[in-house]
Amino acid sequence: MSSEARICQNCNTAFTIEPEDFSFYEKMKVPSPAWCPECRQQRRMTWRNEQVLFQRACDKTKKPMISIYPAGARFPVWHVDTWFDKDVWDAREYGRDVDFSRPFFEQFYELQNVVPRPHNGSLSGSRSVNSDYTNCSGDNKNCYMGSGTGFSEECYYTTYTEYSYRCMDVLLCHKSQRCYECVDVEECYGLQFCQSCISCTDSFFLYDCRDCNNCIGCVGLRHKQYYIFNKPYSKAEYEKKKTELFDGGRGALERVRKEWNEQILATFPRKYYNGEKNENFSGSAISRCVDSFFMFDAKNTKDCKYCAWMINGKDTHDYLAWGDVELCYEAVSCGYNSSNLRFCNACYMANYNLTYCDLCNNSSDLFGCVGLNGQKFCILNKQYTQQEYEELLPKVIGHMTQTGEWGEMLPSRLAPCGYNDTIANDHYPMSKEDVRKKGWHWTDAPRGTYGKETLLTEKIPARISETDESICNEILACTECGKNYKIVKQEFALYTILNIAVPLNCPECRHKTRFALRTPYRLWHQQCMCESPSHDHDATRCSRAFQTAYAPDRPEVIYCEECYVKEMI
């Protein structure tokens, strides 16, 4: 079988389906996709709200709670602990017959509207302690405003963070402690404003450093200490220079940031992808991935393609969020020992052979179901015998084939959250008008307050030593977007420990700043830009080509791995 060129039915751009893709679709018993990989990724992202929270009441118990759904959602919303209580309800109560005179997705949408949904994506429920203001998270203690955060303690404003302690304002932080405003760090301690670092300690403004400690404003260092702007110092010289650099509080910090960005970070070459220990791969921010392509924020995968934020995946295509999956296709927020899932959302754990399902767990052999837990042989939540299920299923698929519904992910118009609440809006920002033209949802609920500040920005001290806990009683205004925000007491305590001045921007803008530091979930063809004669090129410029997440119009100088390693030496 040869490659086949297609035109995306959503954006009208050309894309290619490779022979190995056809083999995968045949294995999954699905037709080849009509949408290009990027449009498929955007569609999956419309099903995942990570950052946006609302105050509302549980529709079952009437108790107040923090939810990813605003009051007045089109479906009932229950607290996750109530939702998981089998003594309270059974989602098969909402089962209905398939109506072959109507489109299947229309019937699925009606089922969604009556089946209760858990109030957030933190389906570990009571296994988290004092961490109500978290989402898509679990097994945490004393955490606040975390999304995709697990097995962590006293962490605040975190995204995709695991096994960490006292970290704040971090994105993709793993097994780290006391890190602040960091992106892509692993097994680090005491870092501030660092990116793509492993096993580093007590440092500021590092990029792509390994096993370094007591360094400031450095790039590409390995096994170093007492370096400033990539130059070595004695311990005494380093301590003196550090005091001089940061003596001016917030203003001095910004001067160091500016010098690092302009004189070091902007001039130093970067490896064409972020990651290590991969074999036969493409993507970025990946480690230990084998025979896996177009992968982003992935670890320990084999034979996977078009996946993002995935840990422990095998033989899976078009996947977003979490992991421990095998033989999955077009799935979002599914995992934990699951296999043979097709077109599913938030089927979190121990599932097998599910198709077009939403919020089903510990189940097998379901089609078009919502909210089932520990069930099998159901269609549209109606219970069947195994024989009845196996006889009805091909008829349903045949019907969906005739209506043009079979073979693509659940449409975004069925997604439970507004587009502006989801990570799709981070990666593919759209206006309210354009979203509604597509027939997708947009949430009009208020996003905080403006003009209610009780303390002007110029009155906020430049040093945490000049600030007391009374600032937690004040309402501040973001210097970026103007939205009001507050400093919670736990947050202030951590600023004091880390000797960090109170931030002048709101948490949402801080998250956007961190997010902008990373490359997109997209690849371009590029050639290595190295022109160093000491790197043994046959020509003036290295001829190696690769796929990279650095777009051609970006300012960074991009090297192949071989040239980058030589540059490190």
Tab-separated table of N, CA, C and O in Angstrom, residues 299-300 310-314 316 319 321-326 328 334-339 341 348-351:
chain	number	residue	atom	x	y	z
A	299	LYS	N	6.266	10.568	26.860
A	299	LYS	CA	7.323	9.741	27.440
A	299	LYS	C	6.927	8.271	27.327
A	299	LYS	O	5.756	7.912	27.486
A	300	ASN	N	7.913	7.455	27.045
A	300	ASN	CA	7.738	5.999	27.066
A	300	ASN	C	6.629	5.542	26.114
A	300	ASN	O	5.632	4.945	26.534
A	310	MET	N	1.335	12.569	26.650
A	310	MET	CA	1.067	11.130	26.737
A	310	MET	C	2.223	10.446	27.450
A	310	MET	O	3.384	10.671	27.125
A	311	ILE	N	1.910	9.619	28.413
A	311	ILE	CA	2.900	8.845	29.140
A	311	ILE	C	2.505	7.370	29.054
A	311	ILE	O	1.373	7.006	29.362
A	312	ASN	N	3.450	6.542	28.616
A	312	ASN	CA	3.217	5.100	28.537
A	312	ASN	C	2.105	4.772	27.542
A	312	ASN	O	0.986	4.402	27.928
A	313	GLY	N	2.409	4.916	26.268
A	313	GLY	CA	1.448	4.594	25.228
A	313	GLY	C	2.032	3.604	24.231
A	313	GLY	O	3.240	3.594	23.978
A	314	LYS	N	1.184	2.785	23.672
A	314	LYS	CA	1.627	1.795	22.695
A	314	LYS	C	0.575	1.655	21.596
A	314	LYS	O	-0.622	1.533	21.879
A	316	THR	N	-0.884	3.607	19.382
A	316	THR	CA	-2.001	4.550	19.535
A	316	THR	C	-1.790	5.752	18.633
A	316	THR	O	-0.677	6.251	18.504
A	319	TYR	N	-4.139	11.013	20.047
A	319	TYR	CA	-4.457	10.897	21.470
A	319	TYR	C	-4.037	12.175	22.188
A	319	TYR	O	-3.030	12.787	21.849
A	321	ALA	N	-3.760	13.662	26.287
A	321	ALA	CA	-3.885	13.773	27.741
A	321	ALA	C	-3.973	12.439	28.478
A	321	ALA	O	-4.911	11.682	28.320
A	322	TRP	N	-2.967	12.253	29.339
A	322	TRP	CA	-2.771	11.155	30.272
A	322	TRP	C	-2.022	10.026	29.590
A	322	TRP	O	-1.083	10.271	28.865
A	323	GLY	N	-2.386	8.750	29.811
A	323	GLY	CA	-1.590	7.680	29.246
A	323	GLY	C	-1.965	6.315	29.781
A	323	GLY	O	-3.085	6.075	30.200
A	324	ASP	N	-0.949	5.398	29.721
A	324	ASP	CA	-1.178	3.991	30.045
A	324	ASP	C	-2.275	3.421	29.155
A	324	ASP	O	-3.268	2.855	29.629
A	325	VAL	N	-2.066	3.569	27.839
A	325	VAL	CA	-3.067	3.119	26.874
A	325	VAL	C	-2.404	2.295	25.774
A	325	VAL	O	-1.215	2.436	25.494
A	326	GLU	N	-3.209	1.473	25.145
A	326	GLU	CA	-2.765	0.674	24.007
A	326	GLU	C	-3.930	0.536	23.037
A	326	GLU	O	-5.083	0.379	23.448
A	328	CYS	N	-5.446	2.723	20.925
A	328	CYS	CA	-6.468	3.759	21.052
A	328	CYS	C	-6.379	4.696	19.856
A	328	CYS	O	-5.299	4.941	19.315
A	334	CYS	N	-8.252	9.807	28.270
A	334	CYS	CA	-8.533	8.403	28.537
A	334	CYS	C	-7.236	7.710	28.938
A	334	CYS	O	-6.156	8.133	28.538
A	335	GLY	N	-7.341	6.646	29.734
A	335	GLY	CA	-6.116	5.945	30.061
A	335	GLY	C	-6.213	5.056	31.269
A	335	GLY	O	-7.278	4.535	31.588
A	336	TYR	N	-5.042	4.925	31.929
A	336	TYR	CA	-4.923	4.073	33.099
A	336	TYR	C	-5.400	2.656	32.781
A	336	TYR	O	-6.497	2.243	33.129
A	337	ASN	N	-4.544	1.930	32.063
A	337	ASN	CA	-4.795	0.527	31.753
A	337	ASN	C	-6.043	0.339	30.895
A	337	ASN	O	-6.923	-0.471	31.204
A	338	SER	N	-6.097	1.089	29.812
A	338	SER	CA	-7.214	0.980	28.879
A	338	SER	C	-6.692	0.604	27.495
A	338	SER	O	-5.557	0.929	27.134
A	339	SER	N	-7.533	-0.060	26.730
A	339	SER	CA	-7.139	-0.441	25.372
A	339	SER	C	-8.363	-0.563	24.479
A	339	SER	O	-9.491	-0.732	24.950
A	341	LEU	N	-9.850	1.691	22.480
A	341	LEU	CA	-10.813	2.784	22.578
A	341	LEU	C	-10.829	3.553	21.265
A	341	LEU	O	-9.776	3.855	20.700
A	348	TYR	N	-11.676	7.389	31.854
A	348	TYR	CA	-10.417	7.576	32.549
A	348	TYR	C	-9.647	6.309	32.862
A	348	TYR	O	-8.431	6.311	32.868
A	349	MET	N	-10.302	5.206	33.192
A	349	MET	CA	-9.521	4.106	33.757
A	349	MET	C	-10.126	2.757	33.457
A	349	MET	O	-11.346	2.578	33.428
A	350	ALA	N	-9.241	1.800	33.171
A	350	ALA	CA	-9.598	0.383	33.070
A	350	ALA	C	-10.783	0.141	32.136
A	350	ALA	O	-11.777	-0.497	32.509
A	351	ASN	N	-10.673	0.627	30.902
A	351	ASN	CA	-11.724	0.414	29.914
A	351	ASN	C	-11.206	-0.430	28.759
A	351	ASN	O	-10.020	-0.372	28.409
